[in-house]
PDB file of C-alpha atoms and ligand atoms in Angstrom:
ATOM      1  CA  MET Z1023     116.758 120.421 140.407  1.00 60.00           C
ATOM      2  CA  GLU Z1024     117.241 122.751 143.372  1.00 73.00           C
ATOM      3  CA  ARG Z1025     120.217 125.059 143.407  1.00 82.00           C
ATOM      4  CA  ASP Z1026     122.336 125.466 146.489  1.00 91.00           C
ATOM      5  CA  SER Z1027     123.730 128.796 145.302  1.00 93.00           C
ATOM      6  CA  PHE Z1028     123.125 131.496 142.696  1.00 93.00           C
ATOM      7  CA  VAL Z1029     125.675 133.484 140.692  1.00 93.00           C
ATOM      8  CA  VAL Z1030     124.480 137.083 140.826  1.00 94.00           C
ATOM      9  CA  HIS Z1031     125.966 140.039 138.910  1.00 93.00           C
ATOM     10  CA  CYS Z1032     126.570 143.050 141.122  1.00 95.00           C
ATOM     11  CA  PRO Z1033     124.347 145.931 139.894  1.00 92.00           C
ATOM     12  CA  TYR Z1034     127.117 148.433 140.700  1.00 94.00           C
ATOM     13  CA  CYS Z1035     130.435 146.935 139.560  1.00 95.00           C
ATOM     14  CA  GLY Z1036     129.273 143.903 137.548  1.00 92.00           C
ATOM     15  CA  ARG Z1037     131.312 141.384 139.529  1.00 96.00           C
ATOM     16  CA  ARG Z1038     129.788 137.910 139.623  1.00 95.00           C
ATOM     17  CA  ASN Z1039     129.085 136.816 143.190  1.00 96.00           C
ATOM     18  CA  ARG Z1040     128.234 133.268 144.184  1.00 96.00           C
ATOM     19  CA  VAL Z1041     125.594 133.522 146.900  1.00 95.00           C
ATOM     20  CA  PRO Z1042     124.550 130.440 148.909  1.00 95.00           C
ATOM     21  CA  VAL Z1043     120.790 129.975 149.109  1.00 92.00           C
ATOM     22  CA  ARG Z1044     120.788 130.386 152.885  1.00 92.00           C
ATOM     23  CA  LYS Z1045     122.273 133.912 152.509  1.00 93.00           C
ATOM     24  CA  LEU Z1046     119.851 135.181 149.864  1.00 90.00           C
ATOM     25  CA  ARG Z1047     117.528 136.874 152.334  1.00 90.00           C
ATOM     26  CA  GLU Z1048     120.299 138.472 154.384  1.00 94.00           C
ATOM     27  CA  ASN Z1049     120.970 141.415 152.037  1.00 93.00           C
ATOM     28  CA  PRO Z1050     124.346 140.078 150.878  1.00 96.00           C
ATOM     29  CA  LEU Z1051     127.029 142.542 149.769  1.00 97.00           C
ATOM     30  CA  CYS Z1052     129.201 142.393 146.664  1.00 97.00           C
ATOM     31  CA  GLY Z1053     132.589 140.804 147.450  1.00 97.00           C
ATOM     32  CA  ASN Z1054     134.302 143.408 145.271  1.00 98.00           C
ATOM     33  CA  CYS Z1055     132.666 146.810 145.915  1.00 98.00           C
ATOM     34  CA  ARG Z1056     130.812 145.958 149.158  1.00 98.00           C
ATOM     35  CA  LYS Z1057     127.560 147.457 147.904  1.00 97.00           C
ATOM     36  CA  PRO Z1058     124.312 145.515 148.379  1.00 96.00           C
ATOM     37  CA  LEU Z1059     123.453 143.032 145.646  1.00 95.00           C
ATOM     38  CA  ASP Z1060     119.778 144.091 145.893  1.00 93.00           C
ATOM     39  CA  ILE Z1061     118.541 140.537 145.522  1.00 95.00           C
ATOM     40  CA  ARG Z1062     114.804 139.947 145.126  1.00 93.00           C
ATOM     41  CA  PRO Z1063     114.546 136.297 146.178  1.00 91.00           C
ATOM     42  CA  GLU Z1064     110.986 135.935 144.864  1.00 91.00           C
ATOM     43  CA  PHE Z1065     112.180 136.431 141.267  1.00 93.00           C
ATOM     44  CA  LEU Z1066     115.416 134.411 141.308  1.00 94.00           C
ATOM     45  CA  LYS Z1067     113.605 131.764 139.288  1.00 95.00           C
ATOM     46  CA  PRO Z1068     111.294 132.286 136.321  1.00 97.00           C
ATOM     47  CA  VAL Z1069     107.593 132.450 137.139  1.00 97.00           C
ATOM     48  CA  ASP Z1070     104.936 130.796 134.987  1.00 98.00           C
ATOM     49  CA  VAL Z1071     102.317 133.303 133.881  1.00 98.00           C
ATOM     50  CA  GLY Z1072      99.137 132.792 131.858  1.00 97.00           C
ATOM     51  CA  ASP Z1073      96.068 134.498 130.435  1.00 97.00           C
ATOM     52  CA  ALA Z1074      94.552 134.934 133.899  1.00 97.00           C
ATOM     53  CA  ASP Z1075      97.476 136.731 135.545  1.00 97.00           C
ATOM     54  CA  PHE Z1076      99.528 138.228 132.687  1.00 98.00           C
ATOM     55  CA  SER Z1077      98.205 141.718 133.294  1.00 97.00           C
ATOM     56  CA  ARG Z1078      98.999 141.641 136.991  1.00 97.00           C
ATOM     57  CA  GLU Z1079     102.314 139.772 136.789  1.00 97.00           C
ATOM     58  CA  VAL Z1080     103.794 141.478 133.730  1.00 97.00           C
ATOM     59  CA  LEU Z1081     102.014 144.698 132.782  1.00 97.00           C
ATOM     60  CA  HIS Z1082     101.491 145.943 136.333  1.00 96.00           C
ATOM     61  CA  SER Z1083     104.686 144.591 137.837  1.00 93.00           C
ATOM     62  CA  SER Z1084     107.038 147.085 139.446  1.00 86.00           C
ATOM     63  CA  GLY Z1085     110.336 146.848 137.612  1.00 89.00           C
ATOM     64  CA  PRO Z1086     111.255 145.315 134.274  1.00 93.00           C
ATOM     65  CA  VAL Z1087     109.877 141.957 133.150  1.00 96.00           C
ATOM     66  CA  LEU Z1088     111.391 139.622 130.575  1.00 97.00           C
ATOM     67  CA  ALA Z1089     108.432 137.671 129.192  1.00 98.00           C
ATOM     68  CA  ALA Z1090     109.276 134.516 127.249  1.00 98.00           C
ATOM     69  CA  PHE Z1091     106.556 133.049 125.049  1.00 98.00           C
ATOM     70  CA  TRP Z1092     107.268 129.387 124.465  1.00 97.00           C
ATOM     71  CA  SER Z1093     105.725 126.041 123.695  1.00 96.00           C
ATOM     72  CA  PRO Z1094     106.730 122.685 125.161  1.00 94.00           C
ATOM     73  CA  ARG Z1095     106.457 121.239 121.641  1.00 94.00           C
ATOM     74  CA  CYS Z1096     109.232 123.491 120.289  1.00 94.00           C
ATOM     75  CA  PRO Z1097     112.821 122.214 120.694  1.00 94.00           C
ATOM     76  CA  TYR Z1098     114.297 125.734 120.466  1.00 94.00           C
ATOM     77  CA  CYS Z1099     112.066 126.763 123.331  1.00 95.00           C
ATOM     78  CA  ARG Z1100     113.306 123.918 125.469  1.00 93.00           C
ATOM     79  CA  GLN Z1101     116.864 125.118 124.806  1.00 94.00           C
ATOM     80  CA  LEU Z1102     115.832 128.578 125.935  1.00 96.00           C
ATOM     81  CA  LEU Z1103     114.482 127.494 129.326  1.00 95.00           C
ATOM     82  CA  PRO Z1104     117.871 127.046 131.060  1.00 95.00           C
ATOM     83  CA  LEU Z1105     118.944 130.459 129.728  1.00 96.00           C
ATOM     84  CA  LEU Z1106     115.880 131.991 131.355  1.00 97.00           C
ATOM     85  CA  ASP Z1107     116.899 130.337 134.620  1.00 95.00           C
ATOM     86  CA  GLU Z1108     120.384 131.866 134.273  1.00 94.00           C
ATOM     87  CA  THR Z1109     118.953 135.296 133.482  1.00 95.00           C
ATOM     88  CA  ALA Z1110     116.623 135.328 136.483  1.00 95.00           C
ATOM     89  CA  ALA Z1111     119.434 134.218 138.791  1.00 94.00           C
ATOM     90  CA  GLY Z1112     122.167 136.367 137.235  1.00 94.00           C
ATOM     91  CA  TYR Z1113     120.229 139.592 137.778  1.00 94.00           C
ATOM     92  CA  GLY Z1114     119.447 138.577 141.326  1.00 93.00           C
ATOM     93  CA  GLY Z1115     115.712 138.750 140.638  1.00 92.00           C
ATOM     94  CA  ARG Z1116     115.955 142.474 139.791  1.00 92.00           C
ATOM     95  CA  ILE Z1117     114.405 141.477 136.486  1.00 95.00           C
ATOM     96  CA  LYS Z1118     111.351 139.307 136.745  1.00 96.00           C
ATOM     97  CA  VAL Z1119     111.481 136.503 134.195  1.00 97.00           C
ATOM     98  CA  ALA Z1120     108.035 135.280 133.168  1.00 98.00           C
ATOM     99  CA  ARG Z1121     107.314 132.213 131.051  1.00 98.00           C
ATOM    100  CA  ILE Z1122     104.113 132.016 129.015  1.00 98.00           C
ATOM    101  CA  ASP Z1123     103.166 128.671 127.474  1.00 97.00           C
ATOM    102  CA  THR Z1124     101.435 129.772 124.268  1.00 97.00           C
ATOM    103  CA  ASP Z1125      99.613 126.439 123.852  1.00 96.00           C
ATOM    104  CA  ARG Z1126      97.774 126.954 127.112  1.00 97.00           C
ATOM    105  CA  ASN Z1127      97.473 130.738 126.945  1.00 97.00           C
ATOM    106  CA  PRO Z1128      96.383 131.615 123.406  1.00 96.00           C
ATOM    107  CA  ALA Z1129      94.701 134.885 124.382  1.00 97.00           C
ATOM    108  CA  THR Z1130      97.913 136.484 125.653  1.00 97.00           C
ATOM    109  CA  ALA Z1131      99.886 135.127 122.695  1.00 96.00           C
ATOM    110  CA  SER Z1132      97.333 136.648 120.336  1.00 97.00           C
ATOM    111  CA  LEU Z1133      97.246 139.964 122.203  1.00 96.00           C
ATOM    112  CA  PHE Z1134     100.976 140.377 121.556  1.00 95.00           C
ATOM    113  CA  SER Z1135     100.807 138.955 118.018  1.00 95.00           C
ATOM    114  CA  ILE Z1136     103.142 136.079 118.785  1.00 95.00           C
ATOM    115  CA  GLU Z1137     103.634 134.385 115.416  1.00 92.00           C
ATOM    116  CA  GLY Z1138     106.424 132.022 116.300  1.00 93.00           C
ATOM    117  CA  VAL Z1139     108.092 130.696 119.405  1.00 95.00           C
ATOM    118  CA  PRO Z1140     110.301 131.387 121.114  1.00 97.00           C
ATOM    119  CA  THR Z1141     109.546 135.103 121.277  1.00 97.00           C
ATOM    120  CA  VAL Z1142     110.935 137.091 124.187  1.00 97.00           C
ATOM    121  CA  ILE Z1143     109.578 140.545 124.998  1.00 97.00           C
ATOM    122  CA  LEU Z1144     111.078 142.906 127.516  1.00 97.00           C
ATOM    123  CA  PHE Z1145     108.454 144.986 129.309  1.00 96.00           C
ATOM    124  CA  ARG Z1146     109.017 148.128 131.302  1.00 94.00           C
ATOM    125  CA  GLU Z1147     106.152 149.913 133.052  1.00 92.00           C
ATOM    126  CA  GLY Z1148     103.648 147.860 131.084  1.00 93.00           C
ATOM    127  CA  ARG Z1149     105.116 148.696 127.678  1.00 94.00           C
ATOM    128  CA  ALA Z1150     106.863 146.260 125.351  1.00 95.00           C
ATOM    129  CA  VAL Z1151     110.258 147.923 124.839  1.00 94.00           C
ATOM    130  CA  LYS Z1152     112.199 145.145 123.109  1.00 95.00           C
ATOM    131  CA  ARG Z1153     111.167 142.103 121.147  1.00 95.00           C
ATOM    132  CA  MET Z1154     113.473 139.164 120.390  1.00 95.00           C
ATOM    133  CA  VAL Z1155     112.290 136.430 118.045  1.00 94.00           C
ATOM    134  CA  GLY Z1156     113.902 133.043 117.498  1.00 92.00           C
ATOM    135  CA  VAL Z1157     116.908 131.321 118.986  1.00 91.00           C
ATOM    136  CA  LEU Z1158     118.802 133.456 121.474  1.00 94.00           C
ATOM    137  CA  SER Z1159     122.091 133.107 123.305  1.00 95.00           C
ATOM    138  CA  LEU Z1160     122.582 134.189 126.889  1.00 94.00           C
ATOM    139  CA  ASP Z1161     124.834 137.006 125.602  1.00 94.00           C
ATOM    140  CA  GLU Z1162     122.083 138.330 123.336  1.00 95.00           C
ATOM    141  CA  ILE Z1163     119.556 138.284 126.143  1.00 96.00           C
ATOM    142  CA  ASP Z1164     122.054 140.122 128.362  1.00 93.00           C
ATOM    143  CA  ARG Z1165     122.847 142.715 125.692  1.00 93.00           C
ATOM    144  CA  ASN Z1166     119.177 143.462 125.141  1.00 93.00           C
ATOM    145  CA  ILE Z1167     118.464 143.786 128.832  1.00 92.00           C
ATOM    146  CA  LYS Z1168     121.427 146.103 129.363  1.00 88.00           C
ATOM    147  CA  ALA Z1169     120.515 148.222 126.329  1.00 87.00           C
ATOM    148  CA  VAL Z1170     117.081 148.837 127.754  1.00 83.00           C
ATOM    149  CA  LEU Z1171     117.990 149.217 131.406  1.00 77.00           C
ATOM    150  CA  ASN Z1172     121.124 151.382 130.989  1.00 62.00           C
ATOM    151  CA  PRO Z1173     120.533 153.486 127.905  1.00 44.00           C
TER     152      PRO Z1173
HETATM  153 ZN1  LIG M2164     130.073 145.199 143.202  1.00 97.68          ZN
END
């Protein structure tokens, strides 16, 4: 399903702005405070990452990365997927959201000692700074991101 707009939180005042897809690349401003929304269109949707590109896409990415380890066989993981979509869109791509299918990428799952899915790890500058295991709500994901990004 393609979106025709994204709801993006302003990084300055927090106001939610609905931005039509055709405006994403035009440096849109916040309707409330008029500051730029700093959208990174390439990360507005989660990216699928695996053993071959985890290091490049997550550990060596500039900026924070929310890495979600999941399995298509796990119903809780399937519930998590739309929340990952909302997170990527809501932060305007300022946080890269990566999805790692642990069935297909056992080496990365083992490297980070993933014992159950879903497990979501927030990375900053290549370091795992927050680990969330089990069912999550969008609020919990948000709280964890904000705790790490705005200490
Ligand atoms: Zn604003």
